[in-house]
Every structure is written in structure tokens, then in C-alpha cells.
PDB file of C-alpha atoms in Angstrom:
ATOM      1  CA  MET A 247     124.279   3.596 114.081  1.00 50.00           C
ATOM      2  CA  SER A 248     126.243   7.116 115.452  1.00 50.00           C
ATOM      3  CA  ASP A 249     125.626  10.564 114.716  1.00 55.00           C
ATOM      4  CA  ASP A 250     127.810  11.974 112.314  1.00 62.00           C
ATOM      5  CA  LEU A 251     127.135   8.813 109.997  1.00 76.00           C
ATOM      6  CA  LEU A 252     123.262   8.638 109.668  1.00 81.00           C
ATOM      7  CA  PRO A 253     122.117   6.244 106.828  1.00 86.00           C
ATOM      8  CA  THR A 254     120.872   7.935 103.628  1.00 91.00           C
ATOM      9  CA  ARG A 255     117.084   7.646 103.172  1.00 91.00           C
ATOM     10  CA  GLY A 256     118.161   4.914 100.566  1.00 93.00           C
ATOM     11  CA  GLU A 257     119.554   2.783 103.468  1.00 94.00           C
ATOM     12  CA  GLN A 258     116.372   3.595 105.947  1.00 93.00           C
ATOM     13  CA  VAL A 259     114.254   2.321 103.085  1.00 94.00           C
ATOM     14  CA  GLN A 260     116.018  -0.763 102.692  1.00 94.00           C
ATOM     15  CA  ALA A 261     116.262  -1.296 106.303  1.00 94.00           C
ATOM     16  CA  PHE A 262     112.426  -0.831 106.712  1.00 94.00           C
ATOM     17  CA  LEU A 263     111.645  -3.753 104.472  1.00 95.00           C
ATOM     18  CA  GLY A 264     114.548  -5.877 105.936  1.00 95.00           C
ATOM     19  CA  ARG A 265     112.461  -5.809 109.164  1.00 94.00           C
ATOM     20  CA  THR A 266     109.063  -6.199 108.009  1.00 95.00           C
ATOM     21  CA  PRO A 267     107.815  -9.539 108.317  1.00 96.00           C
ATOM     22  CA  PHE A 268     105.148  -9.436 105.368  1.00 96.00           C
ATOM     23  CA  ALA A 269     107.632  -7.838 103.251  1.00 96.00           C
ATOM     24  CA  GLN A 270     110.087 -10.607 103.768  1.00 96.00           C
ATOM     25  CA  GLU A 271     107.113 -13.218 103.580  1.00 96.00           C
ATOM     26  CA  ILE A 272     106.255 -12.227 100.065  1.00 96.00           C
ATOM     27  CA  GLY A 273     110.515 -12.004  99.745  1.00 97.00           C
ATOM     28  CA  MET A 274     110.597  -8.381  98.223  1.00 97.00           C
ATOM     29  CA  ARG A 275     114.195  -6.789  97.817  1.00 95.00           C
ATOM     30  CA  CYS A 276     115.129  -2.870  96.140  1.00 94.00           C
ATOM     31  CA  GLU A 277     117.314  -1.613  94.140  1.00 96.00           C
ATOM     32  CA  VAL A 278     117.579   2.072  95.586  1.00 95.00           C
ATOM     33  CA  MET A 279     119.504   4.522  92.201  1.00 94.00           C
ATOM     34  CA  GLY A 280     119.394   7.986  94.095  1.00 93.00           C
ATOM     35  CA  ASP A 281     115.767   8.598  94.064  1.00 94.00           C
ATOM     36  CA  GLU A 282     114.375   6.064  91.789  1.00 96.00           C
ATOM     37  CA  MET A 283     113.825   2.600  92.833  1.00 97.00           C
ATOM     38  CA  THR A 284     113.094  -0.955  91.213  1.00 98.00           C
ATOM     39  CA  ALA A 285     111.411  -3.620  93.728  1.00 98.00           C
ATOM     40  CA  ILE A 286     112.431  -7.253  93.095  1.00 98.00           C
ATOM     41  CA  MET A 287     109.517 -10.120  93.775  1.00 98.00           C
ATOM     42  CA  PRO A 288     111.708 -13.512  92.765  1.00 98.00           C
ATOM     43  CA  PHE A 289     108.912 -16.977  92.686  1.00 97.00           C
ATOM     44  CA  GLN A 290     108.340 -18.655  95.376  1.00 96.00           C
ATOM     45  CA  GLN A 291     105.498 -21.763  95.168  1.00 94.00           C
ATOM     46  CA  LYS A 292     103.677 -20.448  98.262  1.00 94.00           C
ATOM     47  CA  LEU A 293     102.582 -17.115  95.722  1.00 95.00           C
ATOM     48  CA  ILE A 294     101.034 -19.454  93.837  1.00 93.00           C
ATOM     49  CA  GLY A 295      97.127 -18.548  93.689  1.00 88.00           C
ATOM     50  CA  ASN A 296      95.760 -21.203  90.917  1.00 80.00           C
ATOM     51  CA  PHE A 297      97.426 -24.845  90.659  1.00 77.00           C
ATOM     52  CA  THR A 298      95.850 -25.855  87.739  1.00 79.00           C
ATOM     53  CA  ILE A 299      97.669 -22.977  85.700  1.00 81.00           C
ATOM     54  CA  GLN A 300     100.728 -21.882  88.021  1.00 86.00           C
ATOM     55  CA  ALA A 301      99.550 -18.274  87.976  1.00 91.00           C
ATOM     56  CA  LEU A 302     100.674 -16.029  90.902  1.00 94.00           C
ATOM     57  CA  HIS A 303      97.903 -14.624  93.414  1.00 93.00           C
ATOM     58  CA  GLY A 304      96.532 -11.734  92.518  1.00 92.00           C
ATOM     59  CA  GLY A 305      96.424 -10.722  95.857  1.00 92.00           C
ATOM     60  CA  ALA A 306     100.213 -11.375  96.305  1.00 95.00           C
ATOM     61  CA  ILE A 307     101.201  -9.361  93.392  1.00 96.00           C
ATOM     62  CA  ALA A 308      98.662  -5.954  94.723  1.00 96.00           C
ATOM     63  CA  ALA A 309     100.639  -6.387  98.248  1.00 96.00           C
ATOM     64  CA  PHE A 310     103.967  -5.993  96.341  1.00 97.00           C
ATOM     65  CA  LEU A 311     102.512  -3.101  94.528  1.00 98.00           C
ATOM     66  CA  GLU A 312     101.422  -1.326  97.663  1.00 97.00           C
ATOM     67  CA  LEU A 313     105.011  -2.000  98.754  1.00 97.00           C
ATOM     68  CA  THR A 314     106.776  -1.021  96.253  1.00 98.00           C
ATOM     69  CA  ALA A 315     104.495   2.635  96.190  1.00 98.00           C
ATOM     70  CA  MET A 316     104.890   2.980  99.494  1.00 97.00           C
ATOM     71  CA  ALA A 317     109.090   2.164  99.605  1.00 96.00           C
ATOM     72  CA  GLN A 318     109.339   4.927  96.816  1.00 97.00           C
ATOM     73  CA  VAL A 319     107.106   7.392  98.326  1.00 97.00           C
ATOM     74  CA  TYR A 320     109.078   6.852 101.528  1.00 96.00           C
ATOM     75  CA  LEU A 321     112.104   7.328  99.732  1.00 96.00           C
ATOM     76  CA  VAL A 322     111.943  11.124  98.415  1.00 96.00           C
ATOM     77  CA  THR A 323     109.879  11.972 101.267  1.00 94.00           C
ATOM     78  CA  GLU A 324     112.920  12.913 103.540  1.00 89.00           C
ATOM     79  CA  HIS A 325     110.554  14.925 106.576  1.00 89.00           C
ATOM     80  CA  LEU A 326     108.714  11.343 107.473  1.00 92.00           C
ATOM     81  CA  GLU A 327     110.031   9.361 109.976  1.00 90.00           C
ATOM     82  CA  ARG A 328     108.015   6.648 109.315  1.00 90.00           C
ATOM     83  CA  PRO A 329     106.940   4.807 106.074  1.00 92.00           C
ATOM     84  CA  PRO A 330     103.548   6.798 104.943  1.00 95.00           C
ATOM     85  CA  ARG A 331     100.307   5.366 105.255  1.00 94.00           C
ATOM     86  CA  PRO A 332      97.523   4.152 102.864  1.00 95.00           C
ATOM     87  CA  ILE A 333      94.414   5.935 101.978  1.00 97.00           C
ATOM     88  CA  ASN A 334      93.364   3.648  99.300  1.00 97.00           C
ATOM     89  CA  ILE A 335      94.624   2.030  96.566  1.00 98.00           C
ATOM     90  CA  THR A 336      93.316   0.695  93.026  1.00 98.00           C
ATOM     91  CA  ILE A 337      94.861  -2.555  91.472  1.00 98.00           C
ATOM     92  CA  ASP A 338      94.311  -3.396  88.252  1.00 97.00           C
ATOM     93  CA  TYR A 339      95.070  -6.993  86.851  1.00 96.00           C
ATOM     94  CA  LEU A 340      95.690  -6.575  83.348  1.00 96.00           C
ATOM     95  CA  ARG A 341      97.305  -9.659  82.558  1.00 94.00           C
ATOM     96  CA  GLN A 342      98.263 -13.327  84.280  1.00 92.00           C
ATOM     97  CA  GLY A 343     101.072 -13.341  86.325  1.00 95.00           C
ATOM     98  CA  HIS A 344     103.106 -16.236  85.967  1.00 95.00           C
ATOM     99  CA  ALA A 345     105.289 -18.928  87.973  1.00 95.00           C
ATOM    100  CA  LYS A 346     108.570 -16.505  87.304  1.00 96.00           C
ATOM    101  CA  ASP A 347     110.236 -13.304  89.013  1.00 98.00           C
ATOM    102  CA  THR A 348     107.904 -10.030  89.569  1.00 98.00           C
ATOM    103  CA  PHE A 349     109.327  -6.711  88.936  1.00 98.00           C
ATOM    104  CA  ALA A 350     107.780  -3.291  89.720  1.00 98.00           C
ATOM    105  CA  ARG A 351     108.586  -0.004  89.898  1.00 98.00           C
ATOM    106  CA  ALA A 352     106.301   3.548  91.019  1.00 98.00           C
ATOM    107  CA  THR A 353     106.043   7.026  89.782  1.00 98.00           C
ATOM    108  CA  ILE A 354     104.980   9.410  91.707  1.00 97.00           C
ATOM    109  CA  THR A 355     102.200  11.457  89.851  1.00 97.00           C
ATOM    110  CA  LYS A 356     101.873  14.534  92.143  1.00 97.00           C
ATOM    111  CA  MET A 357     103.367  15.308  95.577  1.00 96.00           C
ATOM    112  CA  GLY A 358     101.141  17.464  97.730  1.00 95.00           C
ATOM    113  CA  ARG A 359     101.491  19.005 101.727  1.00 93.00           C
ATOM    114  CA  ARG A 360      99.768  16.021 102.983  1.00 94.00           C
ATOM    115  CA  MET A 361      98.291  13.516 100.189  1.00 96.00           C
ATOM    116  CA  CYS A 362     100.091  12.092  97.122  1.00 97.00           C
ATOM    117  CA  SER A 363      99.286  10.446  94.125  1.00 98.00           C
ATOM    118  CA  VAL A 364     101.440   7.561  93.133  1.00 98.00           C
ATOM    119  CA  ARG A 365     101.114   4.697  90.217  1.00 98.00           C
ATOM    120  CA  ALA A 366     102.841   1.537  89.849  1.00 98.00           C
ATOM    121  CA  GLU A 367     103.276  -1.347  87.873  1.00 98.00           C
ATOM    122  CA  ALA A 368     104.585  -4.588  88.046  1.00 98.00           C
ATOM    123  CA  TRP A 369     105.745  -6.706  85.333  1.00 98.00           C
ATOM    124  CA  GLN A 370     107.596 -10.325  84.486  1.00 98.00           C
ATOM    125  CA  ASP A 371     109.261 -10.692  81.105  1.00 95.00           C
ATOM    126  CA  GLU A 372     109.067  -7.543  79.472  1.00 96.00           C
ATOM    127  CA  ARG A 373     108.179  -3.841  80.779  1.00 96.00           C
ATOM    128  CA  SER A 374     106.064  -2.655  78.072  1.00 97.00           C
ATOM    129  CA  LYS A 375     103.839  -5.731  79.424  1.00 97.00           C
ATOM    130  CA  PRO A 376     102.829  -5.074  82.633  1.00 97.00           C
ATOM    131  CA  VAL A 377     100.958  -7.522  84.731  1.00 97.00           C
ATOM    132  CA  THR A 378      99.052  -5.535  86.892  1.00 98.00           C
ATOM    133  CA  SER A 379      99.328  -2.300  87.764  1.00 98.00           C
ATOM    134  CA  LEU A 380      98.221   0.273  90.397  1.00 98.00           C
ATOM    135  CA  LEU A 381      97.078   3.739  91.611  1.00 98.00           C
ATOM    136  CA  ALA A 382      97.787   4.213  95.254  1.00 98.00           C
ATOM    137  CA  HIS A 383      96.941   7.608  97.446  1.00 98.00           C
ATOM    138  CA  PHE A 384      99.311   8.145 100.989  1.00 97.00           C
ATOM    139  CA  LYS A 385      99.123  10.348 103.476  1.00 96.00           C
ATOM    140  CA  VAL A 386     102.169  12.273 103.688  1.00 95.00           C
ATOM    141  CA  SER A 387     101.524  14.876 106.455  1.00 90.00           C
ATOM    142  CA  GLY A 388     104.178  13.758 109.559  1.00 73.00           C
ATOM    143  CA  ASP A 389     101.716  13.097 112.160  1.00 67.00           C
TER     144      ASP A 389
ATOM    145  CA  MET B  96      85.110 -38.350  93.182  1.00 50.00           C
ATOM    146  CA  GLU B  97      82.516 -38.916  95.353  1.00 50.00           C
ATOM    147  CA  ASP B  98      78.732 -37.401  94.604  1.00 53.00           C
ATOM    148  CA  ASP B  99      76.601 -36.472  97.340  1.00 54.00           C
ATOM    149  CA  ALA B 100      75.485 -33.636  95.255  1.00 51.00           C
ATOM    150  CA  THR B 101      72.953 -34.062  92.389  1.00 53.00           C
ATOM    151  CA  PRO B 102      73.615 -32.841  88.774  1.00 59.00           C
ATOM    152  CA  THR B 103      71.306 -30.149  89.527  1.00 70.00           C
ATOM    153  CA  ALA B 104      73.120 -28.161  92.526  1.00 81.00           C
ATOM    154  CA  GLU B 105      74.040 -24.861  91.763  1.00 85.00           C
ATOM    155  CA  PRO B 106      77.170 -23.706  92.402  1.00 84.00           C
ATOM    156  CA  TRP B 107      76.695 -21.484  95.256  1.00 87.00           C
ATOM    157  CA  GLN B 108      75.440 -25.346  97.029  1.00 85.00           C
ATOM    158  CA  VAL B 109      79.139 -26.624  95.927  1.00 85.00           C
ATOM    159  CA  MET B 110      81.102 -23.964  97.473  1.00 85.00           C
ATOM    160  CA  GLY B 111      79.190 -24.166 101.036  1.00 81.00           C
ATOM    161  CA  GLU B 112      80.012 -27.996 101.414  1.00 82.00           C
ATOM    162  CA  ASN B 113      83.783 -27.681 100.693  1.00 80.00           C
ATOM    163  CA  LEU B 114      84.605 -24.227 102.477  1.00 78.00           C
ATOM    164  CA  ASP B 115      88.034 -25.422 103.757  1.00 75.00           C
ATOM    165  CA  ILE B 116      89.218 -26.562 100.470  1.00 70.00           C
ATOM    166  CA  MET B 117      88.055 -22.970  99.101  1.00 70.00           C
ATOM    167  CA  THR B 118      91.156 -21.388 100.190  1.00 69.00           C
ATOM    168  CA  GLY B 119      93.580 -23.912 101.962  1.00 69.00           C
ATOM    169  CA  GLY B 120      94.107 -25.980  97.703  1.00 72.00           C
ATOM    170  CA  ILE B 121      95.979 -22.147  97.287  1.00 83.00           C
ATOM    171  CA  PRO B 122      98.936 -21.766  97.763  1.00 88.00           C
ATOM    172  CA  TRP B 123      98.879 -17.815  99.000  1.00 89.00           C
ATOM    173  CA  GLY B 124      95.550 -18.492 100.595  1.00 86.00           C
ATOM    174  CA  ARG B 125      97.083 -21.080 103.024  1.00 87.00           C
ATOM    175  CA  ARG B 126     100.225 -18.861 103.660  1.00 90.00           C
ATOM    176  CA  MET B 127      97.868 -15.857 104.550  1.00 91.00           C
ATOM    177  CA  SER B 128      95.466 -19.013 106.987  1.00 91.00           C
ATOM    178  CA  PHE B 129      92.489 -16.594 106.038  1.00 92.00           C
ATOM    179  CA  ARG B 130      89.410 -19.216 106.488  1.00 91.00           C
ATOM    180  CA  VAL B 131      85.837 -18.759 104.401  1.00 92.00           C
ATOM    181  CA  THR B 132      83.333 -19.265 107.540  1.00 93.00           C
ATOM    182  CA  LYS B 133      79.939 -18.844 105.753  1.00 93.00           C
ATOM    183  CA  LEU B 134      78.819 -18.826 102.481  1.00 94.00           C
ATOM    184  CA  GLU B 135      75.567 -18.114 100.261  1.00 94.00           C
ATOM    185  CA  LYS B 136      74.482 -17.372  97.280  1.00 94.00           C
ATOM    186  CA  GLY B 137      76.249 -14.444  96.001  1.00 95.00           C
ATOM    187  CA  ARG B 138      77.337 -13.721  99.971  1.00 97.00           C
ATOM    188  CA  VAL B 139      80.798 -15.179 101.684  1.00 96.00           C
ATOM    189  CA  TRP B 140      81.626 -14.558 105.901  1.00 96.00           C
ATOM    190  CA  GLY B 141      85.338 -14.918 106.530  1.00 96.00           C
ATOM    191  CA  VAL B 142      88.200 -14.785 108.945  1.00 96.00           C
ATOM    192  CA  GLN B 143      91.697 -13.448 108.380  1.00 96.00           C
ATOM    193  CA  PRO B 144      93.725 -14.327 111.683  1.00 96.00           C
ATOM    194  CA  TRP B 145      96.995 -12.126 112.719  1.00 96.00           C
ATOM    195  CA  LYS B 146     100.068 -13.515 112.260  1.00 95.00           C
ATOM    196  CA  GLU B 147     103.394 -12.207 112.727  1.00 95.00           C
ATOM    197  CA  ARG B 148     104.912 -12.839 109.204  1.00 95.00           C
ATOM    198  CA  LEU B 149     101.935 -11.218 108.134  1.00 95.00           C
ATOM    199  CA  VAL B 150     102.859  -7.556 109.965  1.00 95.00           C
ATOM    200  CA  GLY B 151     103.347  -4.555 107.846  1.00 93.00           C
ATOM    201  CA  ASP B 152     104.907  -2.441 110.305  1.00 90.00           C
ATOM    202  CA  PRO B 153     106.916  -3.802 112.935  1.00 90.00           C
ATOM    203  CA  ASP B 154     106.980  -0.963 115.293  1.00 90.00           C
ATOM    204  CA  THR B 155     103.340  -1.666 115.900  1.00 92.00           C
ATOM    205  CA  GLY B 156     102.892  -4.835 115.154  1.00 93.00           C
ATOM    206  CA  VAL B 157      99.955  -3.898 112.632  1.00 94.00           C
ATOM    207  CA  ILE B 158      98.460  -6.663 109.451  1.00 95.00           C
ATOM    208  CA  HIS B 159      99.979  -5.443 106.312  1.00 95.00           C
ATOM    209  CA  GLY B 160      97.057  -3.825 103.513  1.00 94.00           C
ATOM    210  CA  GLY B 161      98.304  -6.352 101.253  1.00 93.00           C
ATOM    211  CA  VAL B 162      97.021  -9.029 103.121  1.00 95.00           C
ATOM    212  CA  LEU B 163      93.595  -7.319 103.766  1.00 95.00           C
ATOM    213  CA  THR B 164      93.345  -6.961  99.599  1.00 94.00           C
ATOM    214  CA  SER B 165      94.694 -10.568  99.225  1.00 94.00           C
ATOM    215  CA  PHE B 166      91.455 -11.588 102.011  1.00 95.00           C
ATOM    216  CA  LEU B 167      88.995  -9.207 100.028  1.00 96.00           C
ATOM    217  CA  ASP B 168      89.835 -10.138  96.861  1.00 94.00           C
ATOM    218  CA  ASN B 169      89.206 -13.772  97.449  1.00 93.00           C
ATOM    219  CA  LEU B 170      86.134 -13.622  99.146  1.00 95.00           C
ATOM    220  CA  SER B 171      85.189 -10.913  96.835  1.00 96.00           C
ATOM    221  CA  GLY B 172      86.269 -13.633  93.823  1.00 93.00           C
ATOM    222  CA  MET B 173      84.225 -16.246  96.013  1.00 93.00           C
ATOM    223  CA  ALA B 174      81.012 -13.951  96.326  1.00 96.00           C
ATOM    224  CA  ALA B 175      80.953 -13.568  92.536  1.00 95.00           C
ATOM    225  CA  SER B 176      80.897 -17.114  91.376  1.00 92.00           C
ATOM    226  CA  SER B 177      78.587 -18.512  94.226  1.00 93.00           C
ATOM    227  CA  SER B 178      75.971 -15.472  92.332  1.00 94.00           C
ATOM    228  CA  LEU B 179      75.849 -17.213  89.325  1.00 92.00           C
ATOM    229  CA  GLU B 180      73.863 -20.384  88.438  1.00 89.00           C
ATOM    230  CA  LYS B 181      75.842 -22.417  86.148  1.00 86.00           C
ATOM    231  CA  ALA B 182      79.841 -22.863  87.654  1.00 82.00           C
ATOM    232  CA  ARG B 183      82.636 -20.872  86.310  1.00 85.00           C
ATOM    233  CA  PHE B 184      85.954 -19.358  87.163  1.00 84.00           C
ATOM    234  CA  VAL B 185      85.537 -15.275  87.658  1.00 90.00           C
ATOM    235  CA  SER B 186      89.103 -13.381  87.733  1.00 90.00           C
ATOM    236  CA  THR B 187      89.830  -9.826  88.831  1.00 93.00           C
ATOM    237  CA  LEU B 188      89.714  -6.908  86.405  1.00 95.00           C
ATOM    238  CA  ASP B 189      89.969  -4.338  89.071  1.00 95.00           C
ATOM    239  CA  LEU B 190      89.848  -4.070  92.841  1.00 97.00           C
ATOM    240  CA  ARG B 191      89.716  -0.352  95.122  1.00 98.00           C
ATOM    241  CA  ILE B 192      90.672  -0.976  98.698  1.00 97.00           C
ATOM    242  CA  ASP B 193      89.659   2.154 101.093  1.00 97.00           C
ATOM    243  CA  TYR B 194      91.298   2.231 104.233  1.00 96.00           C
ATOM    244  CA  MET B 195      89.271   3.164 106.989  1.00 95.00           C
ATOM    245  CA  ARG B 196      90.989   2.901 109.776  1.00 93.00           C
ATOM    246  CA  PRO B 197      94.062   0.778 111.063  1.00 92.00           C
ATOM    247  CA  ALA B 198      93.328  -2.643 112.687  1.00 95.00           C
ATOM    248  CA  GLU B 199      94.606  -2.922 115.727  1.00 96.00           C
ATOM    249  CA  PRO B 200      97.390  -5.735 116.273  1.00 95.00           C
ATOM    250  CA  HIS B 201      97.414  -9.264 117.378  1.00 95.00           C
ATOM    251  CA  ARG B 202      93.636  -9.257 116.178  1.00 96.00           C
ATOM    252  CA  GLU B 203      91.707 -11.530 113.798  1.00 96.00           C
ATOM    253  CA  ILE B 204      90.111  -9.837 111.231  1.00 97.00           C
ATOM    254  CA  LEU B 205      86.573 -10.619 109.963  1.00 98.00           C
ATOM    255  CA  GLY B 206      85.487 -10.049 106.366  1.00 97.00           C
ATOM    256  CA  GLU B 207      82.468 -10.475 103.830  1.00 97.00           C
ATOM    257  CA  ALA B 208      81.665  -9.523 100.485  1.00 98.00           C
ATOM    258  CA  GLU B 209      78.614  -9.725  98.343  1.00 98.00           C
ATOM    259  CA  CYS B 210      77.935  -9.871  94.704  1.00 97.00           C
ATOM    260  CA  TYR B 211      75.356  -6.782  94.287  1.00 97.00           C
ATOM    261  CA  HIS B 212      75.338  -7.147  90.409  1.00 97.00           C
ATOM    262  CA  ILE B 213      75.811  -9.508  87.489  1.00 96.00           C
ATOM    263  CA  THR B 214      76.220  -8.762  83.899  1.00 95.00           C
ATOM    264  CA  ARG B 215      76.571 -11.254  80.879  1.00 93.00           C
ATOM    265  CA  ASN B 216      80.877 -10.826  81.708  1.00 94.00           C
ATOM    266  CA  VAL B 217      80.841  -8.964  84.455  1.00 96.00           C
ATOM    267  CA  CYS B 218      80.185  -9.162  88.655  1.00 97.00           C
ATOM    268  CA  PHE B 219      80.004  -6.506  91.180  1.00 98.00           C
ATOM    269  CA  THR B 220      81.312  -6.642  94.413  1.00 98.00           C
ATOM    270  CA  HIS B 221      81.304  -5.075  97.683  1.00 98.00           C
ATOM    271  CA  ALA B 222      83.454  -6.165 100.585  1.00 98.00           C
ATOM    272  CA  TRP B 223      84.391  -5.286 104.142  1.00 98.00           C
ATOM    273  CA  ALA B 224      86.931  -6.028 107.498  1.00 98.00           C
ATOM    274  CA  TYR B 225      86.196  -5.627 110.195  1.00 98.00           C
ATOM    275  CA  HIS B 226      87.247  -6.551 113.721  1.00 97.00           C
ATOM    276  CA  GLU B 227      83.778  -6.385 115.237  1.00 92.00           C
ATOM    277  CA  SER B 228      80.883  -4.747 113.156  1.00 92.00           C
ATOM    278  CA  ARG B 229      80.465  -3.343 109.583  1.00 91.00           C
ATOM    279  CA  ASP B 230      79.487   0.088 111.459  1.00 91.00           C
ATOM    280  CA  LYS B 231      83.688   0.198 112.531  1.00 92.00           C
ATOM    281  CA  VAL B 232      85.192  -0.855 109.574  1.00 97.00           C
ATOM    282  CA  ILE B 233      88.901  -1.318 108.625  1.00 97.00           C
ATOM    283  CA  ALA B 234      88.925  -1.581 104.988  1.00 97.00           C
ATOM    284  CA  THR B 235      86.363  -1.629 102.192  1.00 97.00           C
ATOM    285  CA  ALA B 236      86.546  -3.322  98.947  1.00 98.00           C
ATOM    286  CA  ALA B 237      84.842  -2.645  95.294  1.00 98.00           C
ATOM    287  CA  GLY B 238      85.534  -5.049  92.804  1.00 97.00           C
ATOM    288  CA  ALA B 239      84.747  -6.152  89.178  1.00 97.00           C
ATOM    289  CA  PHE B 240      85.099  -9.295  88.555  1.00 96.00           C
ATOM    290  CA  ALA B 241      85.419 -11.243  84.887  1.00 95.00           C
ATOM    291  CA  ILE B 242      83.642 -13.864  84.117  1.00 94.00           C
ATOM    292  CA  ASN B 243      85.076 -16.692  82.620  1.00 87.00           C
ATOM    293  CA  LYS B 244      83.959 -19.892  80.484  1.00 77.00           C
ATOM    294  CA  PRO B 245      81.593 -22.201  82.161  1.00 73.00           C
ATOM    295  CA  ARG B 246      82.747 -25.831  83.751  1.00 64.00           C
ATOM    296  CA  SER B 247      81.167 -28.804  85.272  1.00 62.00           C
ATOM    297  CA  VAL B 248      79.753 -28.021  89.014  1.00 59.00           C
ATOM    298  CA  GLU B 249      82.085 -30.709  89.538  1.00 62.00           C
ATOM    299  CA  SER B 250      85.456 -29.222  89.554  1.00 60.00           C
ATOM    300  CA  LEU B 251      84.390 -26.784  92.173  1.00 55.00           C
ATOM    301  CA  ARG B 252      85.600 -29.442  94.804  1.00 56.00           C
ATOM    302  CA  GLU B 253      89.409 -29.677  92.696  1.00 51.00           C
ATOM    303  CA  PHE B 254      89.985 -25.960  94.321  1.00 44.00           C
TER     304      PHE B 254
END
């Protein structure tokens, strides 16, 4: 990458996801639109947590949401050289995740100097019927 | 289905006899490759091995937090089911994870979960992830699980 053509933060987020094994493992992609992004986790058989009812594993959805929240924070914190580290997360399992593609978006509720608070929601067929929601705190001081 | 347990066996006893299939039968559990190593009534221990594909930070090789979430979620759910008198599925209502310190790369992570309170419909759990002991914990979890409708104790073998 040449100095006179630095990648945008959106490209950096994409690049980070592209070289992070676990993001690849869950098959996560994201579409960046300025300072917003939508993440996509296409359905794969290995994401199943319950055979009989063909439901996605809660842990897979939670991991997807945590990555989405982290990517969203990274997208808007130009001062950070590396993606932010999570302090804690709370996952609220609202509905059964079915054997189909899952989408997620994250909103930053409060951006502080050292920490930030983020909410993320995952949905499948209808955005208004979230499958799982997440509340996370990340460390955003660059040390 | 061979029957070596009496019909009066408690759920945790049947679960304890079938530790391998508890996680091996779940595609996501297999993919994460965690194992349950020991089970008592309301208490479960497990191991999450380090794997290249689970790395969340390509620069340090540290496993992604989401792997710990899956691991502790699963252990907590088992601690909840194993604490019940009748065989029932439980489903996670919510789970909170606190990340205390980063895991070390290339090292397996040990985990344990306990169900410390049960009401008619809900089990409450605590869980810990660490390399050596609970004194130096990597992450802790607090969960609440909804208790689903009863099922036969034999169905626990079909995980």
C-alpha cells in the first residue's frame, strides 16, 4: 500500500475482517456505507446448534454480533490503529435463529474518550423482529 | 437404544455418562472443538482448545471473544439442565460476559459453570474461563436460562 493512496477506514475494516480467521470461520461479510455498515452472516450447516429444530447456535449469533459491534466502533474511531478491545458484552436471545442468512447492524450509544457503549441487533426476515440483541462496551483509548 | 440406566436416573447422571456426544452432536460445538470433561449435578467443566481458525486477532493469535461466549454459553446451559430433577431442554435468555484479561495464544482454555439458583421457569448460572485456575480468570459469565417443557430422560442420549 503506497503512502499517497492510504486505504479508507472502511477498507481497513474490510481488510481486518478478511484476515481474521474467526470472522472467516463464521463467514462474516460487511457492507460499509460511509460511517455505517451492515454485516451479513450467510447460513452454513456448521452454525447449527440444534439439529432437531434446525436452529442456529446462540454462540454463533453472539460472536457475529460482537464482531459487528467491534467493526462499527473501529469504523468511526480514526485514531485507533487496531480494532477496539471488548470490556464486556450482554446478549439477549430474543427469538430462535433459523437456518437462513443473518444480518446485523450496530449503533454507538455513547462514544467516550476511553470507553464506548454500543448496541447491536441481528435479524433474519424482518428487521423489526430481531433474533438477538447485544450491548457491548469497548475500550477506545489507543494504548 | 440400549438401556444401562434405570428409568429413575437423574438427568445429570445420564448426561455424565454421555459427555462426548453432549458437544460432539452439535455442529457448532464440533466446529469450536470444545469438550465437556466432567459433570456433576449443577456443575460442569470443559476445555476449549486453541485453533488457528478461532483466532480473533491475527496479529497476536489470541482466540476471539465469541469463542469464549459459545463455550461458556454451552457449559452454562449444561450446568442448568444438569441441576434439574426432570430432563428438560433449557434455552439461553441472556448471557453477560466480562473480559478480564486476554487469553494467551496457543494455549487451551479451561472453563467451568455452575447453576446457583433455580426457580419454576428459570435457571441462573455463573461461569469462568481461565488457563490455570479461577484466581486468574480470562472471562466470567452470568446467565439466565428458560426451562422448557419436560422430555424423557432417554432423549438426553440423542443429543
